[in-house]
Coordinates of C-alpha atoms in Angstrom, one line a residue:
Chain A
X1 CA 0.0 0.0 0.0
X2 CA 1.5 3.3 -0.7
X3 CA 0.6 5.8 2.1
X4 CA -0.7 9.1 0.8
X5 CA 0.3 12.6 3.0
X6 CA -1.1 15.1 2.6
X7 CA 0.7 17.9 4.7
X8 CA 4.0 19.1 4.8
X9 CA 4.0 18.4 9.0
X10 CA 3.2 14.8 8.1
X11 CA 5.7 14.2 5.2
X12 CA 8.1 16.2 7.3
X13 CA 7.8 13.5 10.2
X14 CA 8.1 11.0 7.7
X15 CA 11.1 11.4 6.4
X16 CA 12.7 12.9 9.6
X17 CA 12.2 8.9 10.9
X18 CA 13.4 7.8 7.7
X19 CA 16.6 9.6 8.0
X20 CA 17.0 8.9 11.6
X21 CA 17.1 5.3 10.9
X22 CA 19.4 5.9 8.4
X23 CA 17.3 5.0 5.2
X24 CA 18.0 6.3 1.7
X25 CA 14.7 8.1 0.4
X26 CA 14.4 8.3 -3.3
X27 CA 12.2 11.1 -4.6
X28 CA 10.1 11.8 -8.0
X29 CA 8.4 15.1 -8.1
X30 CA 5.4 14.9 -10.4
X31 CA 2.4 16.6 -11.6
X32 CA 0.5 14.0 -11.6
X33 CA -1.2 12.2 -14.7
X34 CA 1.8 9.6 -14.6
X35 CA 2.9 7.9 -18.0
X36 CA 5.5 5.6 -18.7
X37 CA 7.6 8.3 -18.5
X38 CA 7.2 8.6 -15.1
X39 CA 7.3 5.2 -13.9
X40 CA 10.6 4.6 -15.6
X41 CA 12.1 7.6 -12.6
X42 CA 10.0 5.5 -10.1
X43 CA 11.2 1.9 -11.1
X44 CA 15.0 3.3 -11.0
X45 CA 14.0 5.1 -8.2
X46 CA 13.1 2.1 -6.3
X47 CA 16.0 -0.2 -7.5
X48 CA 18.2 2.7 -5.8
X49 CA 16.4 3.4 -2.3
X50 CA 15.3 2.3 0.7
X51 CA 12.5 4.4 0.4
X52 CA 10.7 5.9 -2.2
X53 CA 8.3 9.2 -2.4
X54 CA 6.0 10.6 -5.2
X55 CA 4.8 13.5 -5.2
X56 CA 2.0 14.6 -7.0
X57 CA 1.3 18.5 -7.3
X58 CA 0.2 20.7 -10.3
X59 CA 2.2 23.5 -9.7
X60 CA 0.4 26.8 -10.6
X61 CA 3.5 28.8 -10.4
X62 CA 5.2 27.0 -13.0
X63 CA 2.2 28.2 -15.6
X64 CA 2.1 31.9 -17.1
X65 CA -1.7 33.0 -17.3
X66 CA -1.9 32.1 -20.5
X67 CA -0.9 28.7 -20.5
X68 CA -2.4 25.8 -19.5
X69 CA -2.5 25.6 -16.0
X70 CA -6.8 25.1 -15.6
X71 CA -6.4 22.3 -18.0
X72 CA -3.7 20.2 -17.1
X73 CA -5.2 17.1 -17.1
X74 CA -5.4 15.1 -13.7
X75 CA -6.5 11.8 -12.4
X76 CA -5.5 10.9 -8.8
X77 CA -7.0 8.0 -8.6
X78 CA -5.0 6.6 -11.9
X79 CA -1.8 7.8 -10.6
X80 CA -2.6 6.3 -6.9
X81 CA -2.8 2.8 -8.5
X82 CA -0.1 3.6 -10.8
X83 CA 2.0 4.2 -7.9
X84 CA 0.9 1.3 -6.0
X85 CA 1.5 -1.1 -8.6
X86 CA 5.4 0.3 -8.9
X87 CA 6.4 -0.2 -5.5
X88 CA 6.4 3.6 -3.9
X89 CA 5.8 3.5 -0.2
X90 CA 4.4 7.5 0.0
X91 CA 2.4 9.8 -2.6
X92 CA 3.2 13.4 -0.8
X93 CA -0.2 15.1 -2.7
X94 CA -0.8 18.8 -0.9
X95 CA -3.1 21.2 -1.8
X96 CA -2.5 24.7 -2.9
X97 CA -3.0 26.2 0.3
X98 CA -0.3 23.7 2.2
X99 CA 2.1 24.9 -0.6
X100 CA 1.0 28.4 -1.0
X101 CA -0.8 30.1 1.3
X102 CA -1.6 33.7 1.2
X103 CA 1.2 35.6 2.3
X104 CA 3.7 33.3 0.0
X105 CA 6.5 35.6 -1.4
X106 CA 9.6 33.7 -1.8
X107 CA 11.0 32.6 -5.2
X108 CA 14.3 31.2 -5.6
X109 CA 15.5 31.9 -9.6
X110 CA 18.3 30.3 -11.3
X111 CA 19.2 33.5 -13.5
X112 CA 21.5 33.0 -16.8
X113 CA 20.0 29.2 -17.9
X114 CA 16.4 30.1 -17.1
X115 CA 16.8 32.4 -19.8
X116 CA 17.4 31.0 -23.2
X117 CA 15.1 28.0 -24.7
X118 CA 12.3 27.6 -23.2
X119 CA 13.0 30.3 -20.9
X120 CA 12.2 32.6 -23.9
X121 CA 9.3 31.4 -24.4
X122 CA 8.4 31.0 -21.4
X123 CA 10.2 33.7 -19.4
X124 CA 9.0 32.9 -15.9
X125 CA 8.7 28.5 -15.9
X126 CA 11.7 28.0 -14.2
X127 CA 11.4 30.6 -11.7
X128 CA 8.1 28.4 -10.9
X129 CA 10.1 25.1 -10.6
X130 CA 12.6 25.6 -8.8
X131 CA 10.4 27.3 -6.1
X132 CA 8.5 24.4 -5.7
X133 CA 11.3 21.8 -6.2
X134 CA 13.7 23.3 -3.2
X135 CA 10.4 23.1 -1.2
X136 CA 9.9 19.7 -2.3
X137 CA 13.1 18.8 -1.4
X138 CA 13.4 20.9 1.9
X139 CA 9.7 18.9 3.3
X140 CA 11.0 15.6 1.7
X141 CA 14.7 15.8 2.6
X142 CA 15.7 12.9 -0.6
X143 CA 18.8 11.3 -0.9
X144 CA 18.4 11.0 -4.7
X145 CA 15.8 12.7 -6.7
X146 CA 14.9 11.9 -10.1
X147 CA 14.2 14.2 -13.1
X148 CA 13.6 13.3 -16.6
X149 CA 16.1 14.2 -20.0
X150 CA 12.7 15.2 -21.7
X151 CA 12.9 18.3 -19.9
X152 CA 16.2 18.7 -20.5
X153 CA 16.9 22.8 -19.4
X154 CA 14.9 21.8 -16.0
X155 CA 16.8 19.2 -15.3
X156 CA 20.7 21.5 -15.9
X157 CA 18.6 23.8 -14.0
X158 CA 17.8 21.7 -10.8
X159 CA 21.3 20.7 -11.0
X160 CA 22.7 24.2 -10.9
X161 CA 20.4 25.4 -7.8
X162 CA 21.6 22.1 -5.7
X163 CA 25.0 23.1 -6.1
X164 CA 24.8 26.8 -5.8
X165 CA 22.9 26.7 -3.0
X166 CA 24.9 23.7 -1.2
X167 CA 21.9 21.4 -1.2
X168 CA 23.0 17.4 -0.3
X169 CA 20.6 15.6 -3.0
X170 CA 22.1 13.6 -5.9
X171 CA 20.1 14.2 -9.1
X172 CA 19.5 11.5 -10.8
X173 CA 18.9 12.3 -14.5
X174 CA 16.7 9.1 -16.7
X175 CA 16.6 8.6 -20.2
X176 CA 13.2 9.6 -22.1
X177 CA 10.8 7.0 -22.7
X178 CA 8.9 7.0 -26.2
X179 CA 5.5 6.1 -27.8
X180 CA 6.5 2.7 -30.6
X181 CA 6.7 5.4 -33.0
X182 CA 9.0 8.1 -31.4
X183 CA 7.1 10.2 -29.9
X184 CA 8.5 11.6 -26.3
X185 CA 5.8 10.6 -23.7
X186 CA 4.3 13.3 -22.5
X187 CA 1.0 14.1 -20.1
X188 CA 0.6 17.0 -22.9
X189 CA 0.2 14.6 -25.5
X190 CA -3.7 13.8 -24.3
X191 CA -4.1 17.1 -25.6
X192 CA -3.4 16.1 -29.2
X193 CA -6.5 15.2 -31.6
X194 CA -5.8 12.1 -34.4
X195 CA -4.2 13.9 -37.2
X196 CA -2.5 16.1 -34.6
X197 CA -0.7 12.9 -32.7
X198 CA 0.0 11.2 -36.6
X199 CA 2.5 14.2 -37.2
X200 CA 3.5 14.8 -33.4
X201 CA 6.3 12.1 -34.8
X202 CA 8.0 15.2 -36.7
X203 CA 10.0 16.0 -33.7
X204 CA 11.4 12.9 -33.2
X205 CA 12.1 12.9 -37.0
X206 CA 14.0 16.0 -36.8
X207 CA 16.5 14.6 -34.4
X208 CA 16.8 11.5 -36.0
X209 CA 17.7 13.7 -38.9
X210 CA 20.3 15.6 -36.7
X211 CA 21.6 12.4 -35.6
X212 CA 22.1 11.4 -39.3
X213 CA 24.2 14.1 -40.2
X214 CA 26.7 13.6 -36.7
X215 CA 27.3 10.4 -37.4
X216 CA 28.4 11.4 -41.0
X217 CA 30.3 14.2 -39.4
X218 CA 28.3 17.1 -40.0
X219 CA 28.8 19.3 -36.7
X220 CA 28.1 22.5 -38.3
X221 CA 24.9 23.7 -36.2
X222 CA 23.5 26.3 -38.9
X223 CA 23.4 23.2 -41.2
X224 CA 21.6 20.9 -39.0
X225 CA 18.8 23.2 -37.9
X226 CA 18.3 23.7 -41.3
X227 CA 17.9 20.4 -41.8
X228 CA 16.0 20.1 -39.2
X229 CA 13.6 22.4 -40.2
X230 CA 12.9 21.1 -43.6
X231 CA 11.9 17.5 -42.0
X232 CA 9.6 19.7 -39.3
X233 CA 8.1 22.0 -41.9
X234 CA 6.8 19.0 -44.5
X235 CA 4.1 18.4 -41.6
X236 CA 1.9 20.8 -42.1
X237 CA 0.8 21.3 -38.8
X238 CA 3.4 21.6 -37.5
X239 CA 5.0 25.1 -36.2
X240 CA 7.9 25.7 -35.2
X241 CA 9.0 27.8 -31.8
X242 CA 12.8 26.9 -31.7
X243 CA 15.3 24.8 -32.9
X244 CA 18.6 25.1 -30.6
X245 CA 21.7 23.6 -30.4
X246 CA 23.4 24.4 -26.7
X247 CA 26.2 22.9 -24.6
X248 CA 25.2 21.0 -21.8
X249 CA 27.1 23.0 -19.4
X250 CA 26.0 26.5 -19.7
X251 CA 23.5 26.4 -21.8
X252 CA 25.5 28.9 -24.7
X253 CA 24.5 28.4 -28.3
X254 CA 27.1 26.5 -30.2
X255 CA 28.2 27.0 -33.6
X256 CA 29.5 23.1 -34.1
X257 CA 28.4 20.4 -32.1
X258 CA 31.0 18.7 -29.8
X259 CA 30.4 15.2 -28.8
X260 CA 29.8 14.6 -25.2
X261 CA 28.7 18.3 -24.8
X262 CA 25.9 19.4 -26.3
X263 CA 22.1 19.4 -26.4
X264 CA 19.9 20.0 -29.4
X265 CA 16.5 20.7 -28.7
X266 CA 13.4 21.7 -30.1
X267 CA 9.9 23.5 -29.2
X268 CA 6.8 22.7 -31.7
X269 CA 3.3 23.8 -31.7
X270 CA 0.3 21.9 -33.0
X271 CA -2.8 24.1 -32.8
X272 CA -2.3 25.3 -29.1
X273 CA -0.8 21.9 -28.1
X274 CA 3.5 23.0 -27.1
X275 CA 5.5 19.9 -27.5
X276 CA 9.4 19.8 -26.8
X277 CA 11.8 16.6 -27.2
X278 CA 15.7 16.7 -27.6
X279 CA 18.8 14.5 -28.0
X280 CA 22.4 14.8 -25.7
X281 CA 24.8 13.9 -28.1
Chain K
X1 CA 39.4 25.4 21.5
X2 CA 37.3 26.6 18.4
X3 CA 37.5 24.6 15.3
X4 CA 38.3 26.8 12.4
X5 CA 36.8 25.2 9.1
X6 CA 37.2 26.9 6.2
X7 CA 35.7 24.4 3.2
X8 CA 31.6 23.9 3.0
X9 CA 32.3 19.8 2.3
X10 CA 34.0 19.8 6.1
X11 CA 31.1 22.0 7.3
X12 CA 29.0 19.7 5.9
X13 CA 30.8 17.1 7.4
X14 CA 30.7 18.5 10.7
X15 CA 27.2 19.0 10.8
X16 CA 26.3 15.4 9.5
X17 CA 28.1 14.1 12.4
X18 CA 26.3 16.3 14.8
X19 CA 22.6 15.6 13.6
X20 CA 22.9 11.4 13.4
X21 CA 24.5 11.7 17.6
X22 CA 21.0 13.8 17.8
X23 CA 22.6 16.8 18.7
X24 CA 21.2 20.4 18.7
X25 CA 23.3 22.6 16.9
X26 CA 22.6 26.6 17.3
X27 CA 24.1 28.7 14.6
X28 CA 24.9 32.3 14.6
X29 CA 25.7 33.7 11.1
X30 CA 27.9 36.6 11.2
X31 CA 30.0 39.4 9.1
X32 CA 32.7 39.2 11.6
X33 CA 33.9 42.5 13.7
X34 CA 32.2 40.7 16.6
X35 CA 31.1 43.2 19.2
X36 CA 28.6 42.6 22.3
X37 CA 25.7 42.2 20.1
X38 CA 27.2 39.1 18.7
X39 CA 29.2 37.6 21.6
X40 CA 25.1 37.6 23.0
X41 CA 23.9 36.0 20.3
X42 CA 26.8 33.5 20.7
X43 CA 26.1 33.5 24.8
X44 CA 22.3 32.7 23.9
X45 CA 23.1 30.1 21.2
X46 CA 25.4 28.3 23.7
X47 CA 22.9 28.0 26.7
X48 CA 20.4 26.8 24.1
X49 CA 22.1 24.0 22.1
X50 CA 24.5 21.0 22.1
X51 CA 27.0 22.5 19.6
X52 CA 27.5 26.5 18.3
X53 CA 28.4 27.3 14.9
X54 CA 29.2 30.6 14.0
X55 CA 30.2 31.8 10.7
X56 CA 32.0 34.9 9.5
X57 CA 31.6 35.9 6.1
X58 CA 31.3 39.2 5.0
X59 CA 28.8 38.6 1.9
X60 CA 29.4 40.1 -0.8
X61 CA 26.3 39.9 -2.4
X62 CA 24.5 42.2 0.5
X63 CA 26.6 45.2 -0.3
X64 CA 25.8 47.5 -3.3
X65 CA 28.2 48.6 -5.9
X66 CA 28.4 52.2 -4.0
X67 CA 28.5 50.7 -0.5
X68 CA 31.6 49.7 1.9
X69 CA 31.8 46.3 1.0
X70 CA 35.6 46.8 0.7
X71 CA 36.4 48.9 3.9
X72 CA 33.8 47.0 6.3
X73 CA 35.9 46.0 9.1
X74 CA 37.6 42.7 9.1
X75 CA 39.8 41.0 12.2
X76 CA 40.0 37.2 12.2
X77 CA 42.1 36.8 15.1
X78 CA 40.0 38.9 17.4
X79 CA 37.0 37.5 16.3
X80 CA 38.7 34.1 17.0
X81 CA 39.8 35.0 20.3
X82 CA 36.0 35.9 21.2
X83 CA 34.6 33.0 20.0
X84 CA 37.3 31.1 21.8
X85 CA 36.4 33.2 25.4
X86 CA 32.3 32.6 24.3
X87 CA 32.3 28.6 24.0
X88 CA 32.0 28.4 20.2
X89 CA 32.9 24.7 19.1
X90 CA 32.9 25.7 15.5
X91 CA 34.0 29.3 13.3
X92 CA 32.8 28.8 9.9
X93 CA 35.2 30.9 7.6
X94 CA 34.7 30.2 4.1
X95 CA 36.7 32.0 1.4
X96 CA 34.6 33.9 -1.5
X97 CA 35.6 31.5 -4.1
X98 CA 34.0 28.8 -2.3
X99 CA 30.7 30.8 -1.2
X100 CA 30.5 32.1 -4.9
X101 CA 32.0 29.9 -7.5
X102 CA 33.1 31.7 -10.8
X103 CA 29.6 30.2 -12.4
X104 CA 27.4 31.3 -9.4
X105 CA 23.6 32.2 -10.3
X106 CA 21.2 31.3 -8.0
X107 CA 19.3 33.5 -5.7
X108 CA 16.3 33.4 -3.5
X109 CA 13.9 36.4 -2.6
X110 CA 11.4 37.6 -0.4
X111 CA 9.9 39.8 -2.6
X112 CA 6.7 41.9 -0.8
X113 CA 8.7 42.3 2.8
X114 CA 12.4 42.8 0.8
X115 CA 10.9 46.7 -0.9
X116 CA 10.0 48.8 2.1
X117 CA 12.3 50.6 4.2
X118 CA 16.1 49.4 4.0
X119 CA 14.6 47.8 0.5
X120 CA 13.9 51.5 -0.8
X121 CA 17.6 52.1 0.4
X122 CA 19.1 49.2 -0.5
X123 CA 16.9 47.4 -3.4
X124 CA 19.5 44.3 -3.7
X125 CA 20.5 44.0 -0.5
X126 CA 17.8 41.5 1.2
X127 CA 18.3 39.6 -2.0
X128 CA 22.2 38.7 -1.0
X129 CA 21.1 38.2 2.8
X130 CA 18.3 36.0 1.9
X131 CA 20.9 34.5 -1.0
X132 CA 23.7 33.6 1.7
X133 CA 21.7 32.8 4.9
X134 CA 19.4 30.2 3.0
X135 CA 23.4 28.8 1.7
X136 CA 24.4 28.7 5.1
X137 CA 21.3 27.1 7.0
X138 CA 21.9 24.1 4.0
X139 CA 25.8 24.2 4.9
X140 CA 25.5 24.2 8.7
X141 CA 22.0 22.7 9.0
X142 CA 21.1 24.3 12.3
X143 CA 18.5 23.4 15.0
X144 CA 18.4 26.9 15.9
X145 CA 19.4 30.3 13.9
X146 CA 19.8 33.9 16.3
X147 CA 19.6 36.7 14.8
X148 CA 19.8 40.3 16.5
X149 CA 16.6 42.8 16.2
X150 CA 19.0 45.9 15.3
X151 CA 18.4 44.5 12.0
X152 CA 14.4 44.3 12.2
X153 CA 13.6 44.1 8.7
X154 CA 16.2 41.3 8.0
X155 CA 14.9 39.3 11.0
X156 CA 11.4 39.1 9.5
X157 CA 12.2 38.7 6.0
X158 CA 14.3 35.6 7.2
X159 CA 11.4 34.2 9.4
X160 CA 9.0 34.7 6.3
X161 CA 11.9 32.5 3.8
X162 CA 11.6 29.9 6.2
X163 CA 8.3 29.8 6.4
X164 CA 8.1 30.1 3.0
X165 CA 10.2 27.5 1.7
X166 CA 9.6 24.9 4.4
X167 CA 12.9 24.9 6.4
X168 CA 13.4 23.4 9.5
X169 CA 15.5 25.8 11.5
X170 CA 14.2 28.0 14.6
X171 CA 14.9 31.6 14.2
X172 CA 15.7 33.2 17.5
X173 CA 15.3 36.8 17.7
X174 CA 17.5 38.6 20.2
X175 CA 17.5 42.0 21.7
X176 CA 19.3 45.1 20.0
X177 CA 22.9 45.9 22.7
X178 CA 23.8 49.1 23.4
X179 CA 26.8 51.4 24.2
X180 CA 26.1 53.4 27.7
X181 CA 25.2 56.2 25.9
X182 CA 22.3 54.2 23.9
X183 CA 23.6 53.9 20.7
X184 CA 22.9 50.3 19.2
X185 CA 26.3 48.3 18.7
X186 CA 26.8 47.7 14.7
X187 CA 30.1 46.9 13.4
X188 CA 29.8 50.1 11.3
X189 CA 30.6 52.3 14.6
X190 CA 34.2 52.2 14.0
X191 CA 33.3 54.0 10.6
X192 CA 32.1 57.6 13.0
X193 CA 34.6 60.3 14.0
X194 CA 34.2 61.9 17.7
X195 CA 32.2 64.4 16.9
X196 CA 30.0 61.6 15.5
X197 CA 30.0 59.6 17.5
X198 CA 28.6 62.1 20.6
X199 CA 25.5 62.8 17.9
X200 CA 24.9 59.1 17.0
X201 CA 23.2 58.8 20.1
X202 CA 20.1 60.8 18.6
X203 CA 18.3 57.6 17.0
X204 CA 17.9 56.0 20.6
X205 CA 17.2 59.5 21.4
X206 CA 14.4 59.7 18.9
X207 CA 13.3 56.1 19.4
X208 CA 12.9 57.0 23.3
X209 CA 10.9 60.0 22.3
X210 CA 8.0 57.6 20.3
X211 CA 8.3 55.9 23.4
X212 CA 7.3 58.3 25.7
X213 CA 4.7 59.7 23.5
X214 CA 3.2 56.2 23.2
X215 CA 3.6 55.7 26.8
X216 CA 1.3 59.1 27.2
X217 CA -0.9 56.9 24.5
X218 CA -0.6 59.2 21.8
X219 CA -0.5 56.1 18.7
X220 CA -0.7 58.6 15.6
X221 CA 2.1 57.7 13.4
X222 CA 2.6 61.1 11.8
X223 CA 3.0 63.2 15.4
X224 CA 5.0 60.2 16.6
X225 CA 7.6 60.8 13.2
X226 CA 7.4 64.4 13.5
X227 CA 8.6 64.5 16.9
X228 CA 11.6 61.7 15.9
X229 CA 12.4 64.3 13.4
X230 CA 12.6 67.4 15.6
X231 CA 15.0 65.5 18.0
X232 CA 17.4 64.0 14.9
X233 CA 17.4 67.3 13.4
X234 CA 19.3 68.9 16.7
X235 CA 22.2 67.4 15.9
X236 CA 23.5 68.9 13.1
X237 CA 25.3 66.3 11.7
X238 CA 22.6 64.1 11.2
X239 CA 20.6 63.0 8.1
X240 CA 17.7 61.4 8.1
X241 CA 17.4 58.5 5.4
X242 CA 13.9 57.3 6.5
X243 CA 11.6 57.0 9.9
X244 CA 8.9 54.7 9.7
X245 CA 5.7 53.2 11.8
X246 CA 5.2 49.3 10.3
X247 CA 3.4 46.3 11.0
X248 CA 5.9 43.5 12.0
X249 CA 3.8 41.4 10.1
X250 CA 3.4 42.3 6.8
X251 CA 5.5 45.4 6.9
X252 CA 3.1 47.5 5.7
X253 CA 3.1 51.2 6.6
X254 CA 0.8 51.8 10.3
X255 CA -1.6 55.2 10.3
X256 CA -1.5 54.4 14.1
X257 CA 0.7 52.5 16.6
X258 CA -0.8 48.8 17.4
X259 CA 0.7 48.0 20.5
X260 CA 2.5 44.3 20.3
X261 CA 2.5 44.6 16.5
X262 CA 4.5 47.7 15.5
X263 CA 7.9 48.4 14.4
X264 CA 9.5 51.7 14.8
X265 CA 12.8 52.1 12.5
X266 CA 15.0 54.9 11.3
X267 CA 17.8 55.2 9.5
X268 CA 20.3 58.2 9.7
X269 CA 23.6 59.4 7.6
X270 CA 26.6 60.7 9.6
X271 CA 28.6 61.8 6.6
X272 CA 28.8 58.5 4.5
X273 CA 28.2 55.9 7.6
X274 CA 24.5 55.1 7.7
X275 CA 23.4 53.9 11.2
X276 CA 19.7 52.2 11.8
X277 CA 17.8 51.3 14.7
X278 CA 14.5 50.6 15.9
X279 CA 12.3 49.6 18.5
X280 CA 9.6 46.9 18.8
X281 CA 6.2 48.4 20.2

């Protein structure tokens, strides 16, 4: 049975006995609506702790007013048995209020890599996640935590505020898990209608194509995006919002890919659906 | 004899240690230039706790461009010595380079409480205090944190982050130490010539005014000011930065005194040293 808390004094009393007793707590912050995505970070989770805690929380500040926030699709229930089935022994699932109550005023900001990507299009996410995460962490008190590649920027993010601020988790990054055809899982990807989910495969197709052209070493990035651009643009409803290549590290544009150090990402819009996927080469 | 540790890993170390033998640790976090006010803090931390921590870093990130980050006064060996007389088991003393690596960007704020008063002064300043004590609570992972009410706003700003972000540390206010004369103890003394130092006595002056007005039960913040005014401005070499009536709540500015909820605070220019002081009503 996986226990399910509630509030923060509760989870806090949890784990304090957990760490008392000298017990490694592995941790996968969620927002809920769990794929298999998710349960990959909870299966390596659990083959890596003593302990392991979900927690489930659609985090308003993470959403600009115009996104989808009201929307994000939920289903406790789902995730409860989900969780069951995978072994977790507690589903830490607050309300607004235990997070956020009224007087709440303090935002922790990671500034230069919250800025480029999907920070630009989206110029106040990360300022949202990291809040919550650092309170995650500071009421769960993990050993390891567990982030997904998918989000690749949030997970260099997370990584950059646990060292800058001296915080003792390990992350733990996990590889992205695909639909049979490519697709990045994704609890966004409900949002897609038939013909919508048929071409959502572009993205992965784009990479693919960028991964073609490394291995016949073709680093220039100018030359890829292109590339990658022509493979995105012959869906037609597909539209682009960026294609990027980055180093891991910082985050800085590159002009030629260098193996073991970079990212190459991507941002697509299909009708008001925002998907993102990327490759570490 | 106090331990001197100088990296955060030993710190860290230390601290570890400490919490699995189940033992209270009380933590005073300090700029160094110890005076009175801090060897009370360090008296109260040690009657309170297994273990006393105190660090001395003078931050950096707390001090504007135009301010006296370079000249604020600096004695290790003293400070040493004190701690030494005072019990401390442990003198933080990290270097810059290890407080702020070259790639540091991560910062934490408490926005609403951070803008009024010293805020309007000194906009960045309760970012870096916020910045480096949230650092030092994750380094030093105290049971207990003391803090002195000369700096009022700081104290409740740092009360409302760990509130905010779900920390477990006490905060333990302690009360404002003063010269003879009155004047609050601040490691910016040294800064005042003679002639300065005789008039610096006018913000207790002023502060003992409100009092006796409030004593007579006269609560209307703008008599109350205007009398702190007509004291400060009898000594002519006195500038008045700001006098203020505020909630200790929320801050926010009081049209009348609320006895056990009101801060009284003023800060005055002596030439280029800015003294502050204040009184809790």
């Amino acid at each position: 049975m996986s226990e399910v808390i509630h509030t923060i004094e509760q989870m806090k009393e949890f784990s304090k006995k957990a760490i008392l007793a000298q017990k490694s707590i592995g941790f996968v912050p969620t927002m809920g609506y769990l794929h298999e995505g998710h349960l990959s970070l909870i299966q390596k989770a659990r083959s890596q702790n003593d302990i392991v805690v979900v927690s489930i929380f659609v985090n308003p500040l993470q959403f600009a007013p115009n996104e989808d926030f009201n929307t994000y699709p939920r289903d406790f229930e789902k995730d409860r048995i989900l969780c069951e089935q995978n072994g977790v022994d507690v589903i830490f699932y607050p309300g607004y209020e235990e997070m956020y109550p009224q007087s709440y005023q303090t935002y922790v900001e990671v500034s230069f890599l919250s800025k480029p990507l999907e920070g630009k299009s989206r110029p106040t996410h990360f300022k949202g996640v990291t809040t919550i995460v650092l309170k995650l962490f500071n009421i769960v008190k993990p050993t390891r935590a567990y982030f997904g590649k998918k989000d690749a920027q949030q997970l260099i993010i997370i990584k950059k505020m646990v060292e800058d601020l001296n915080l003792d988790v390990e992350i733990v990054p996990c590889e992205i898990k695909r639909d049979a055809d490519g697709l990045a899982l994704s609890s966004r990807n409900v949002y897609l209608n038939a013909k919508e989910r048929s071409q959502a495969i572009c993205l992965k197709k784009a990479l693919d194509k960028a991964k073609e052209l490394i291995d016949a070493k073709i680093y220039d990035s100018q030359t890829i995006i292109q590339n990658m651009k022509n493979v995105i643009n012959s869906y037609d409803l597909a539209r682009i919002d960026y294609i990027s290549i980055n180093s891991t590290d910082c985050l800085s544009e590159l002009k030629e890919v260098v193996l073991g150090k970079t990212l190459i990402s991507l941002a697509v819009f299909f009708g008001k659906t925002r998907l993102i996927d990327n490759m570490w080469i």
